[in-house]
Amino acid sequence: MRLPLARGCTALAFALLATATATACADVEGLQSEGDLGEAHAPLTLWGTIHPSPAAPGENPGTAAPVPGLPPVPGGSMRGVDALDVVRADITSATRRDKGTGRLVDPRAAQRLALCTQAVDGGPDCPVRPPVLHDLTGDGKEDLITAVDLDGRLSELRVYSVQNGRVTRILARRAVLAGVEVAADHLAVREPTSTPTLVSISDYEWDPDSGVMALAGLTLDECAPARDSTTVCAPSET
């Protein structure tokens, strides 16, 4: 059962209002004062005069970024493109531009990639997950989904597409990947929350105007039984 993060509060408010209205109409003569219910207080804004600096050019991981150093892909599909070469080129470029700030990529990603060998799959110690090909942009051409595991918990999720003949990163997300699901042009990222029985789900879909996988919705979902390994909550102690 998914619980919308924002819409749930509105639905609850309408449900409470409907209940109160129905009760009042059913027994008008029996209405009685319940006493002082307390004062309603407006939200208190914290640190209202302090605002973050805007991101400098090239420091926003939510923008499309052609990956430098890779040959053109005239066919428009990521099928046949070496996934490890793509991740290496992207992480190397992002690390150089990031200068250790961690905005574009975790500083450990480049160190972890050094464990990959020249083998097709990168070898047994390579932290790059097996690539998944799926059409997320709706152009009939396959895109590439992969991730770099950083420390046994955090991962750098990366999605690449061919745009104007060039390999382009269309999603970068650092997350605890409790689950990743694809369906049509949607990609859902499941992450554990501070509540052990709930996971959060970030739903991304292709936005042709911005050229990226844009955040389309946030929901909460109850943890599945342990036998369902695709949606079960990740252990909080790991």
JSON list of C-alpha atoms in Angstrom, two decimals:
[
{"chain": "A", "resi": 1, "resn": "MET", "atom": "CA", "xyz": [0.00, 0.00, 0.00]},
{"chain": "A", "resi": 2, "resn": "ARG", "atom": "CA", "xyz": [1.57, 3.28, -1.08]},
{"chain": "A", "resi": 3, "resn": "LEU", "atom": "CA", "xyz": [0.94, 6.38, 1.01]},
{"chain": "A", "resi": 4, "resn": "PRO", "atom": "CA", "xyz": [1.44, 9.73, -0.79]},
{"chain": "A", "resi": 5, "resn": "LEU", "atom": "CA", "xyz": [3.65, 12.03, 1.26]},
{"chain": "A", "resi": 6, "resn": "ALA", "atom": "CA", "xyz": [1.69, 15.19, 0.50]},
{"chain": "A", "resi": 7, "resn": "ARG", "atom": "CA", "xyz": [-1.72, 14.08, -0.64]},
{"chain": "A", "resi": 8, "resn": "GLY", "atom": "CA", "xyz": [-2.23, 11.83, 2.38]},
{"chain": "A", "resi": 9, "resn": "CYS", "atom": "CA", "xyz": [-2.50, 14.79, 4.73]},
{"chain": "A", "resi": 10, "resn": "THR", "atom": "CA", "xyz": [-5.12, 16.45, 2.53]},
{"chain": "A", "resi": 11, "resn": "ALA", "atom": "CA", "xyz": [-7.13, 13.25, 2.29]},
{"chain": "A", "resi": 12, "resn": "LEU", "atom": "CA", "xyz": [-7.03, 12.82, 6.05]},
{"chain": "A", "resi": 13, "resn": "ALA", "atom": "CA", "xyz": [-8.21, 16.38, 6.57]},
{"chain": "A", "resi": 14, "resn": "PHE", "atom": "CA", "xyz": [-11.17, 15.86, 4.24]},
{"chain": "A", "resi": 15, "resn": "ALA", "atom": "CA", "xyz": [-12.01, 12.57, 5.94]},
{"chain": "A", "resi": 16, "resn": "LEU", "atom": "CA", "xyz": [-12.04, 14.22, 9.36]},
{"chain": "A", "resi": 17, "resn": "LEU", "atom": "CA", "xyz": [-14.15, 17.10, 8.06]},
{"chain": "A", "resi": 18, "resn": "ALA", "atom": "CA", "xyz": [-16.65, 14.71, 6.48]},
{"chain": "A", "resi": 19, "resn": "THR", "atom": "CA", "xyz": [-16.92, 12.73, 9.72]},
{"chain": "A", "resi": 20, "resn": "ALA", "atom": "CA", "xyz": [-17.49, 15.85, 11.78]},
{"chain": "A", "resi": 21, "resn": "THR", "atom": "CA", "xyz": [-20.13, 17.14, 9.35]},
{"chain": "A", "resi": 22, "resn": "ALA", "atom": "CA", "xyz": [-22.01, 13.84, 9.28]},
{"chain": "A", "resi": 23, "resn": "THR", "atom": "CA", "xyz": [-22.04, 13.68, 13.08]},
{"chain": "A", "resi": 24, "resn": "ALA", "atom": "CA", "xyz": [-23.36, 17.21, 13.40]},
{"chain": "A", "resi": 25, "resn": "CYS", "atom": "CA", "xyz": [-26.19, 16.60, 10.90]},
{"chain": "A", "resi": 26, "resn": "ALA", "atom": "CA", "xyz": [-27.23, 13.36, 12.56]},
{"chain": "A", "resi": 27, "resn": "ASP", "atom": "CA", "xyz": [-27.87, 14.82, 16.00]},
{"chain": "A", "resi": 28, "resn": "VAL", "atom": "CA", "xyz": [-28.20, 18.61, 15.96]},
{"chain": "A", "resi": 29, "resn": "GLU", "atom": "CA", "xyz": [-30.07, 18.79, 19.30]},
{"chain": "A", "resi": 30, "resn": "GLY", "atom": "CA", "xyz": [-27.44, 16.69, 21.03]},
{"chain": "A", "resi": 31, "resn": "LEU", "atom": "CA", "xyz": [-24.49, 18.92, 20.21]},
{"chain": "A", "resi": 32, "resn": "GLN", "atom": "CA", "xyz": [-22.50, 19.85, 23.30]},
{"chain": "A", "resi": 33, "resn": "SER", "atom": "CA", "xyz": [-19.42, 21.91, 23.92]},
{"chain": "A", "resi": 34, "resn": "GLU", "atom": "CA", "xyz": [-16.27, 19.87, 24.33]},
{"chain": "A", "resi": 35, "resn": "GLY", "atom": "CA", "xyz": [-14.51, 22.72, 26.07]},
{"chain": "A", "resi": 36, "resn": "ASP", "atom": "CA", "xyz": [-11.40, 24.60, 25.04]},
{"chain": "A", "resi": 37, "resn": "LEU", "atom": "CA", "xyz": [-9.67, 22.66, 22.27]},
{"chain": "A", "resi": 38, "resn": "GLY", "atom": "CA", "xyz": [-6.60, 24.88, 22.40]},
{"chain": "A", "resi": 39, "resn": "GLU", "atom": "CA", "xyz": [-5.24, 27.48, 20.02]},
{"chain": "A", "resi": 40, "resn": "ALA", "atom": "CA", "xyz": [-4.20, 26.83, 16.44]},
{"chain": "A", "resi": 41, "resn": "HIS", "atom": "CA", "xyz": [-0.65, 27.94, 15.78]},
{"chain": "A", "resi": 42, "resn": "ALA", "atom": "CA", "xyz": [0.93, 28.79, 12.46]},
{"chain": "A", "resi": 43, "resn": "PRO", "atom": "CA", "xyz": [4.12, 26.92, 11.53]},
{"chain": "A", "resi": 44, "resn": "LEU", "atom": "CA", "xyz": [7.29, 28.41, 12.95]},
{"chain": "A", "resi": 45, "resn": "THR", "atom": "CA", "xyz": [9.84, 29.18, 10.25]},
{"chain": "A", "resi": 46, "resn": "LEU", "atom": "CA", "xyz": [13.37, 28.35, 11.33]},
{"chain": "A", "resi": 47, "resn": "TRP", "atom": "CA", "xyz": [16.35, 30.37, 10.10]},
{"chain": "A", "resi": 48, "resn": "GLY", "atom": "CA", "xyz": [14.19, 32.33, 7.68]},
{"chain": "A", "resi": 49, "resn": "THR", "atom": "CA", "xyz": [16.93, 34.82, 6.86]},
{"chain": "A", "resi": 50, "resn": "ILE", "atom": "CA", "xyz": [19.52, 32.20, 5.90]},
{"chain": "A", "resi": 51, "resn": "HIS", "atom": "CA", "xyz": [19.41, 30.88, 2.34]},
{"chain": "A", "resi": 52, "resn": "PRO", "atom": "CA", "xyz": [21.73, 28.46, 0.51]},
{"chain": "A", "resi": 53, "resn": "SER", "atom": "CA", "xyz": [23.94, 29.76, -2.26]},
{"chain": "A", "resi": 54, "resn": "PRO", "atom": "CA", "xyz": [22.84, 28.79, -5.76]},
{"chain": "A", "resi": 55, "resn": "ALA", "atom": "CA", "xyz": [24.70, 25.97, -7.44]},
{"chain": "A", "resi": 56, "resn": "ALA", "atom": "CA", "xyz": [27.59, 27.06, -9.61]},
{"chain": "A", "resi": 57, "resn": "PRO", "atom": "CA", "xyz": [27.49, 26.13, -13.32]},
{"chain": "A", "resi": 58, "resn": "GLY", "atom": "CA", "xyz": [28.14, 22.41, -13.69]},
{"chain": "A", "resi": 59, "resn": "GLU", "atom": "CA", "xyz": [27.42, 21.62, -10.03]},
{"chain": "A", "resi": 60, "resn": "ASN", "atom": "CA", "xyz": [23.83, 20.44, -10.43]},
{"chain": "A", "resi": 61, "resn": "PRO", "atom": "CA", "xyz": [23.57, 16.63, -10.71]},
{"chain": "A", "resi": 62, "resn": "GLY", "atom": "CA", "xyz": [19.96, 17.02, -11.89]},
{"chain": "A", "resi": 63, "resn": "THR", "atom": "CA", "xyz": [20.96, 18.40, -15.29]},
{"chain": "A", "resi": 64, "resn": "ALA", "atom": "CA", "xyz": [21.76, 16.44, -18.43]},
{"chain": "A", "resi": 65, "resn": "ALA", "atom": "CA", "xyz": [25.50, 16.02, -18.96]},
{"chain": "A", "resi": 66, "resn": "PRO", "atom": "CA", "xyz": [27.16, 14.63, -22.08]},
{"chain": "A", "resi": 67, "resn": "VAL", "atom": "CA", "xyz": [29.92, 12.28, -20.96]},
{"chain": "A", "resi": 68, "resn": "PRO", "atom": "CA", "xyz": [33.26, 13.50, -22.34]},
{"chain": "A", "resi": 69, "resn": "GLY", "atom": "CA", "xyz": [35.83, 11.23, -23.91]},
{"chain": "A", "resi": 70, "resn": "LEU", "atom": "CA", "xyz": [33.38, 8.75, -25.44]},
{"chain": "A", "resi": 71, "resn": "PRO", "atom": "CA", "xyz": [32.92, 8.12, -29.17]},
{"chain": "A", "resi": 72, "resn": "PRO", "atom": "CA", "xyz": [29.67, 9.14, -30.91]},
{"chain": "A", "resi": 73, "resn": "VAL", "atom": "CA", "xyz": [26.79, 6.65, -30.97]},
{"chain": "A", "resi": 74, "resn": "PRO", "atom": "CA", "xyz": [25.05, 7.12, -34.31]},
{"chain": "A", "resi": 75, "resn": "GLY", "atom": "CA", "xyz": [22.44, 4.41, -33.68]},
{"chain": "A", "resi": 76, "resn": "GLY", "atom": "CA", "xyz": [20.89, 6.24, -30.74]},
{"chain": "A", "resi": 77, "resn": "SER", "atom": "CA", "xyz": [20.83, 3.18, -28.46]},
{"chain": "A", "resi": 78, "resn": "MET", "atom": "CA", "xyz": [23.03, 2.32, -25.48]},
{"chain": "A", "resi": 79, "resn": "ARG", "atom": "CA", "xyz": [23.05, -1.33, -26.56]},
{"chain": "A", "resi": 80, "resn": "GLY", "atom": "CA", "xyz": [26.57, -2.27, -27.55]},
{"chain": "A", "resi": 81, "resn": "VAL", "atom": "CA", "xyz": [28.13, 0.61, -25.61]},
{"chain": "A", "resi": 82, "resn": "ASP", "atom": "CA", "xyz": [30.60, -0.57, -22.94]},
{"chain": "A", "resi": 83, "resn": "ALA", "atom": "CA", "xyz": [28.88, 0.26, -19.65]},
{"chain": "A", "resi": 84, "resn": "LEU", "atom": "CA", "xyz": [32.12, 0.21, -17.65]},
{"chain": "A", "resi": 85, "resn": "ASP", "atom": "CA", "xyz": [33.76, 2.66, -20.06]},
{"chain": "A", "resi": 86, "resn": "VAL", "atom": "CA", "xyz": [30.76, 4.97, -19.69]},
{"chain": "A", "resi": 87, "resn": "VAL", "atom": "CA", "xyz": [30.82, 4.88, -15.89]},
{"chain": "A", "resi": 88, "resn": "ARG", "atom": "CA", "xyz": [34.60, 5.39, -15.77]},
{"chain": "A", "resi": 89, "resn": "ALA", "atom": "CA", "xyz": [34.43, 8.40, -18.10]},
{"chain": "A", "resi": 90, "resn": "ASP", "atom": "CA", "xyz": [31.49, 9.92, -16.23]},
{"chain": "A", "resi": 91, "resn": "ILE", "atom": "CA", "xyz": [32.90, 9.45, -12.73]},
{"chain": "A", "resi": 92, "resn": "THR", "atom": "CA", "xyz": [36.33, 10.74, -13.80]},
{"chain": "A", "resi": 93, "resn": "SER", "atom": "CA", "xyz": [34.82, 13.86, -15.36]},
{"chain": "A", "resi": 94, "resn": "ALA", "atom": "CA", "xyz": [32.43, 14.48, -12.45]},
{"chain": "A", "resi": 95, "resn": "THR", "atom": "CA", "xyz": [35.22, 14.01, -9.90]},
{"chain": "A", "resi": 96, "resn": "ARG", "atom": "CA", "xyz": [37.40, 16.54, -11.71]},
{"chain": "A", "resi": 97, "resn": "ARG", "atom": "CA", "xyz": [34.63, 19.15, -11.86]},
{"chain": "A", "resi": 98, "resn": "ASP", "atom": "CA", "xyz": [33.39, 18.40, -8.35]},
{"chain": "A", "resi": 99, "resn": "LYS", "atom": "CA", "xyz": [36.78, 19.08, -6.74]},
{"chain": "A", "resi": 100, "resn": "GLY", "atom": "CA", "xyz": [35.95, 16.95, -3.72]},
{"chain": "A", "resi": 101, "resn": "THR", "atom": "CA", "xyz": [32.77, 18.80, -2.71]},
{"chain": "A", "resi": 102, "resn": "GLY", "atom": "CA", "xyz": [30.58, 15.71, -3.15]},
{"chain": "A", "resi": 103, "resn": "ARG", "atom": "CA", "xyz": [27.86, 17.62, -4.99]},
{"chain": "A", "resi": 104, "resn": "LEU", "atom": "CA", "xyz": [28.23, 15.76, -8.28]},
{"chain": "A", "resi": 105, "resn": "VAL", "atom": "CA", "xyz": [29.72, 12.48, -7.10]},
{"chain": "A", "resi": 106, "resn": "ASP", "atom": "CA", "xyz": [30.89, 10.85, -3.90]},
{"chain": "A", "resi": 107, "resn": "PRO", "atom": "CA", "xyz": [34.70, 11.24, -3.64]},
{"chain": "A", "resi": 108, "resn": "ARG", "atom": "CA", "xyz": [34.98, 7.50, -2.96]},
{"chain": "A", "resi": 109, "resn": "ALA", "atom": "CA", "xyz": [33.52, 6.56, -6.33]},
{"chain": "A", "resi": 110, "resn": "ALA", "atom": "CA", "xyz": [36.76, 7.06, -8.26]},
{"chain": "A", "resi": 111, "resn": "GLN", "atom": "CA", "xyz": [38.68, 5.08, -5.63]},
{"chain": "A", "resi": 112, "resn": "ARG", "atom": "CA", "xyz": [36.20, 2.24, -5.85]},
{"chain": "A", "resi": 113, "resn": "LEU", "atom": "CA", "xyz": [36.36, 2.20, -9.65]},
{"chain": "A", "resi": 114, "resn": "ALA", "atom": "CA", "xyz": [40.10, 1.60, -9.41]},
{"chain": "A", "resi": 115, "resn": "LEU", "atom": "CA", "xyz": [39.22, -1.93, -8.26]},
{"chain": "A", "resi": 116, "resn": "CYS", "atom": "CA", "xyz": [37.78, -2.75, -11.69]},
{"chain": "A", "resi": 117, "resn": "THR", "atom": "CA", "xyz": [39.99, -4.71, -14.05]},
{"chain": "A", "resi": 118, "resn": "GLN", "atom": "CA", "xyz": [39.98, -4.85, -17.84]},
{"chain": "A", "resi": 119, "resn": "ALA", "atom": "CA", "xyz": [37.68, -7.88, -17.76]},
{"chain": "A", "resi": 120, "resn": "VAL", "atom": "CA", "xyz": [34.32, -7.50, -19.52]},
{"chain": "A", "resi": 121, "resn": "ASP", "atom": "CA", "xyz": [32.48, -7.39, -16.20]},
{"chain": "A", "resi": 122, "resn": "GLY", "atom": "CA", "xyz": [35.23, -5.48, -14.42]},
{"chain": "A", "resi": 123, "resn": "GLY", "atom": "CA", "xyz": [36.34, -8.43, -12.32]},
{"chain": "A", "resi": 124, "resn": "PRO", "atom": "CA", "xyz": [35.10, -9.79, -8.96]},
{"chain": "A", "resi": 125, "resn": "ASP", "atom": "CA", "xyz": [35.92, -6.63, -6.97]},
{"chain": "A", "resi": 126, "resn": "CYS", "atom": "CA", "xyz": [34.42, -4.12, -9.38]},
{"chain": "A", "resi": 127, "resn": "PRO", "atom": "CA", "xyz": [31.70, -2.06, -7.63]},
{"chain": "A", "resi": 128, "resn": "VAL", "atom": "CA", "xyz": [29.75, -1.31, -10.81]},
{"chain": "A", "resi": 129, "resn": "ARG", "atom": "CA", "xyz": [26.43, -3.14, -10.90]},
{"chain": "A", "resi": 130, "resn": "PRO", "atom": "CA", "xyz": [25.46, -5.22, -13.94]},
{"chain": "A", "resi": 131, "resn": "PRO", "atom": "CA", "xyz": [24.04, -2.84, -16.56]},
{"chain": "A", "resi": 132, "resn": "VAL", "atom": "CA", "xyz": [20.33, -2.88, -17.36]},
{"chain": "A", "resi": 133, "resn": "LEU", "atom": "CA", "xyz": [19.04, -1.76, -20.77]},
{"chain": "A", "resi": 134, "resn": "HIS", "atom": "CA", "xyz": [15.56, -0.23, -20.88]},
{"chain": "A", "resi": 135, "resn": "ASP", "atom": "CA", "xyz": [13.85, 2.45, -22.95]},
{"chain": "A", "resi": 136, "resn": "LEU", "atom": "CA", "xyz": [13.09, 5.23, -20.47]},
{"chain": "A", "resi": 137, "resn": "THR", "atom": "CA", "xyz": [12.96, 8.15, -22.90]},
{"chain": "A", "resi": 138, "resn": "GLY", "atom": "CA", "xyz": [10.21, 6.68, -25.09]},
{"chain": "A", "resi": 139, "resn": "ASP", "atom": "CA", "xyz": [12.15, 6.94, -28.36]},
{"chain": "A", "resi": 140, "resn": "GLY", "atom": "CA", "xyz": [12.27, 3.20, -28.91]},
{"chain": "A", "resi": 141, "resn": "LYS", "atom": "CA", "xyz": [16.01, 3.09, -28.14]},
{"chain": "A", "resi": 142, "resn": "GLU", "atom": "CA", "xyz": [17.47, 1.43, -25.06]},
{"chain": "A", "resi": 143, "resn": "ASP", "atom": "CA", "xyz": [18.98, 3.49, -22.25]},
{"chain": "A", "resi": 144, "resn": "LEU", "atom": "CA", "xyz": [21.53, 2.29, -19.70]},
{"chain": "A", "resi": 145, "resn": "ILE", "atom": "CA", "xyz": [20.88, 1.96, -15.96]},
{"chain": "A", "resi": 146, "resn": "THR", "atom": "CA", "xyz": [23.68, 1.09, -13.54]},
{"chain": "A", "resi": 147, "resn": "ALA", "atom": "CA", "xyz": [25.14, 2.03, -10.16]},
{"chain": "A", "resi": 148, "resn": "VAL", "atom": "CA", "xyz": [28.47, 2.23, -8.35]},
{"chain": "A", "resi": 149, "resn": "ASP", "atom": "CA", "xyz": [28.35, 0.72, -4.86]},
{"chain": "A", "resi": 150, "resn": "LEU", "atom": "CA", "xyz": [30.40, 2.84, -2.48]},
{"chain": "A", "resi": 151, "resn": "ASP", "atom": "CA", "xyz": [30.51, 1.19, 0.93]},
{"chain": "A", "resi": 152, "resn": "GLY", "atom": "CA", "xyz": [28.01, -1.64, 1.17]},
{"chain": "A", "resi": 153, "resn": "ARG", "atom": "CA", "xyz": [25.17, 0.81, 1.82]},
{"chain": "A", "resi": 154, "resn": "LEU", "atom": "CA", "xyz": [25.39, 3.94, -0.33]},
{"chain": "A", "resi": 155, "resn": "SER", "atom": "CA", "xyz": [25.44, 3.78, -4.11]},
{"chain": "A", "resi": 156, "resn": "GLU", "atom": "CA", "xyz": [25.75, 6.22, -7.01]},
{"chain": "A", "resi": 157, "resn": "LEU", "atom": "CA", "xyz": [22.82, 5.47, -9.32]},
{"chain": "A", "resi": 158, "resn": "ARG", "atom": "CA", "xyz": [23.44, 6.52, -12.92]},
{"chain": "A", "resi": 159, "resn": "VAL", "atom": "CA", "xyz": [21.23, 6.51, -16.02]},
{"chain": "A", "resi": 160, "resn": "TYR", "atom": "CA", "xyz": [22.56, 7.23, -19.52]},
{"chain": "A", "resi": 161, "resn": "SER", "atom": "CA", "xyz": [20.89, 7.87, -22.86]},
{"chain": "A", "resi": 162, "resn": "VAL", "atom": "CA", "xyz": [22.07, 8.76, -26.35]},
{"chain": "A", "resi": 163, "resn": "GLN", "atom": "CA", "xyz": [21.13, 12.36, -27.08]},
{"chain": "A", "resi": 164, "resn": "ASN", "atom": "CA", "xyz": [22.19, 13.97, -30.36]},
{"chain": "A", "resi": 165, "resn": "GLY", "atom": "CA", "xyz": [24.56, 11.09, -30.97]},
{"chain": "A", "resi": 166, "resn": "ARG", "atom": "CA", "xyz": [26.38, 11.48, -27.64]},
{"chain": "A", "resi": 167, "resn": "VAL", "atom": "CA", "xyz": [26.24, 9.40, -24.48]},
{"chain": "A", "resi": 168, "resn": "THR", "atom": "CA", "xyz": [24.50, 11.66, -21.95]},
{"chain": "A", "resi": 169, "resn": "ARG", "atom": "CA", "xyz": [23.87, 11.19, -18.25]},
{"chain": "A", "resi": 170, "resn": "ILE", "atom": "CA", "xyz": [20.17, 11.84, -17.61]},
{"chain": "A", "resi": 171, "resn": "LEU", "atom": "CA", "xyz": [20.01, 10.87, -13.93]},
{"chain": "A", "resi": 172, "resn": "ALA", "atom": "CA", "xyz": [22.51, 10.89, -11.08]},
{"chain": "A", "resi": 173, "resn": "ARG", "atom": "CA", "xyz": [21.34, 9.96, -7.61]},
{"chain": "A", "resi": 174, "resn": "ARG", "atom": "CA", "xyz": [23.26, 9.00, -4.45]},
{"chain": "A", "resi": 175, "resn": "ALA", "atom": "CA", "xyz": [21.03, 6.71, -2.43]},
{"chain": "A", "resi": 176, "resn": "VAL", "atom": "CA", "xyz": [20.60, 3.63, -0.29]},
{"chain": "A", "resi": 177, "resn": "LEU", "atom": "CA", "xyz": [19.14, 1.42, -2.99]},
{"chain": "A", "resi": 178, "resn": "ALA", "atom": "CA", "xyz": [16.63, -0.76, -1.19]},
{"chain": "A", "resi": 179, "resn": "GLY", "atom": "CA", "xyz": [15.14, -1.42, -4.61]},
{"chain": "A", "resi": 180, "resn": "VAL", "atom": "CA", "xyz": [15.11, -0.07, -8.15]},
{"chain": "A", "resi": 181, "resn": "GLU", "atom": "CA", "xyz": [12.19, -0.78, -10.49]},
{"chain": "A", "resi": 182, "resn": "VAL", "atom": "CA", "xyz": [11.44, 0.14, -14.10]},
{"chain": "A", "resi": 183, "resn": "ALA", "atom": "CA", "xyz": [8.09, 0.17, -15.86]},
{"chain": "A", "resi": 184, "resn": "ALA", "atom": "CA", "xyz": [7.57, 1.83, -19.25]},
{"chain": "A", "resi": 185, "resn": "ASP", "atom": "CA", "xyz": [9.11, 5.32, -18.94]},
{"chain": "A", "resi": 186, "resn": "HIS", "atom": "CA", "xyz": [9.22, 5.31, -15.13]},
{"chain": "A", "resi": 187, "resn": "LEU", "atom": "CA", "xyz": [12.09, 4.47, -12.81]},
{"chain": "A", "resi": 188, "resn": "ALA", "atom": "CA", "xyz": [11.30, 4.04, -9.10]},
{"chain": "A", "resi": 189, "resn": "VAL", "atom": "CA", "xyz": [13.98, 4.19, -6.40]},
{"chain": "A", "resi": 190, "resn": "ARG", "atom": "CA", "xyz": [13.08, 2.63, -3.05]},
{"chain": "A", "resi": 191, "resn": "GLU", "atom": "CA", "xyz": [15.00, 3.80, 0.05]},
{"chain": "A", "resi": 192, "resn": "PRO", "atom": "CA", "xyz": [14.69, 2.93, 3.74]},
{"chain": "A", "resi": 193, "resn": "THR", "atom": "CA", "xyz": [13.29, 5.53, 6.13]},
{"chain": "A", "resi": 194, "resn": "SER", "atom": "CA", "xyz": [13.72, 6.15, 9.84]},
{"chain": "A", "resi": 195, "resn": "THR", "atom": "CA", "xyz": [10.51, 4.14, 10.32]},
{"chain": "A", "resi": 196, "resn": "PRO", "atom": "CA", "xyz": [11.50, 0.46, 10.01]},
{"chain": "A", "resi": 197, "resn": "THR", "atom": "CA", "xyz": [8.19, -0.57, 8.44]},
{"chain": "A", "resi": 198, "resn": "LEU", "atom": "CA", "xyz": [8.20, 2.04, 5.65]},
{"chain": "A", "resi": 199, "resn": "VAL", "atom": "CA", "xyz": [10.24, 2.74, 2.54]},
{"chain": "A", "resi": 200, "resn": "SER", "atom": "CA", "xyz": [10.20, 5.92, 0.50]},
{"chain": "A", "resi": 201, "resn": "ILE", "atom": "CA", "xyz": [9.74, 5.71, -3.26]},
{"chain": "A", "resi": 202, "resn": "SER", "atom": "CA", "xyz": [11.09, 8.36, -5.63]},
{"chain": "A", "resi": 203, "resn": "ASP", "atom": "CA", "xyz": [9.41, 8.07, -9.02]},
{"chain": "A", "resi": 204, "resn": "TYR", "atom": "CA", "xyz": [11.33, 9.47, -11.99]},
{"chain": "A", "resi": 205, "resn": "GLU", "atom": "CA", "xyz": [10.03, 9.91, -15.53]},
{"chain": "A", "resi": 206, "resn": "TRP", "atom": "CA", "xyz": [11.50, 11.30, -18.71]},
{"chain": "A", "resi": 207, "resn": "ASP", "atom": "CA", "xyz": [11.09, 15.05, -19.18]},
{"chain": "A", "resi": 208, "resn": "PRO", "atom": "CA", "xyz": [11.81, 15.94, -22.83]},
{"chain": "A", "resi": 209, "resn": "ASP", "atom": "CA", "xyz": [11.92, 19.67, -22.07]},
{"chain": "A", "resi": 210, "resn": "SER", "atom": "CA", "xyz": [14.78, 19.42, -19.57]},
{"chain": "A", "resi": 211, "resn": "GLY", "atom": "CA", "xyz": [16.31, 16.29, -21.10]},
{"chain": "A", "resi": 212, "resn": "VAL", "atom": "CA", "xyz": [16.55, 14.40, -17.79]},
{"chain": "A", "resi": 213, "resn": "MET", "atom": "CA", "xyz": [14.73, 11.83, -15.70]},
{"chain": "A", "resi": 214, "resn": "ALA", "atom": "CA", "xyz": [12.77, 14.28, -13.54]},
{"chain": "A", "resi": 215, "resn": "LEU", "atom": "CA", "xyz": [11.27, 13.57, -10.14]},
{"chain": "A", "resi": 216, "resn": "ALA", "atom": "CA", "xyz": [7.56, 12.93, -10.73]},
{"chain": "A", "resi": 217, "resn": "GLY", "atom": "CA", "xyz": [6.39, 11.88, -7.27]},
{"chain": "A", "resi": 218, "resn": "LEU", "atom": "CA", "xyz": [7.30, 10.83, -3.74]},
{"chain": "A", "resi": 219, "resn": "THR", "atom": "CA", "xyz": [5.38, 8.17, -1.84]},
{"chain": "A", "resi": 220, "resn": "LEU", "atom": "CA", "xyz": [5.70, 5.92, 1.18]},
{"chain": "A", "resi": 221, "resn": "ASP", "atom": "CA", "xyz": [5.18, 2.18, 0.97]},
{"chain": "A", "resi": 222, "resn": "GLU", "atom": "CA", "xyz": [4.90, -0.49, 3.60]},
{"chain": "A", "resi": 223, "resn": "CYS", "atom": "CA", "xyz": [7.73, -3.00, 3.73]},
{"chain": "A", "resi": 224, "resn": "ALA", "atom": "CA", "xyz": [7.00, -6.27, 2.00]},
{"chain": "A", "resi": 225, "resn": "PRO", "atom": "CA", "xyz": [7.52, -9.65, 3.65]},
{"chain": "A", "resi": 226, "resn": "ALA", "atom": "CA", "xyz": [11.11, -10.87, 3.67]},
{"chain": "A", "resi": 227, "resn": "ARG", "atom": "CA", "xyz": [10.36, -13.40, 0.95]},
{"chain": "A", "resi": 228, "resn": "ASP", "atom": "CA", "xyz": [9.82, -10.55, -1.52]},
{"chain": "A", "resi": 229, "resn": "SER", "atom": "CA", "xyz": [13.44, -9.53, -1.99]},
{"chain": "A", "resi": 230, "resn": "THR", "atom": "CA", "xyz": [12.65, -6.78, -4.53]},
{"chain": "A", "resi": 231, "resn": "THR", "atom": "CA", "xyz": [10.72, -4.55, -2.12]},
{"chain": "A", "resi": 232, "resn": "VAL", "atom": "CA", "xyz": [11.70, -5.64, 1.35]},
{"chain": "A", "resi": 233, "resn": "CYS", "atom": "CA", "xyz": [13.12, -2.93, 3.63]},
{"chain": "A", "resi": 234, "resn": "ALA", "atom": "CA", "xyz": [16.87, -2.80, 3.86]},
{"chain": "A", "resi": 235, "resn": "PRO", "atom": "CA", "xyz": [18.25, -3.68, 7.32]},
{"chain": "A", "resi": 236, "resn": "SER", "atom": "CA", "xyz": [18.72, -0.45, 9.28]},
{"chain": "A", "resi": 237, "resn": "GLU", "atom": "CA", "xyz": [21.95, -1.59, 10.88]},
{"chain": "A", "resi": 238, "resn": "THR", "atom": "CA", "xyz": [23.83, -2.00, 7.62]}
]
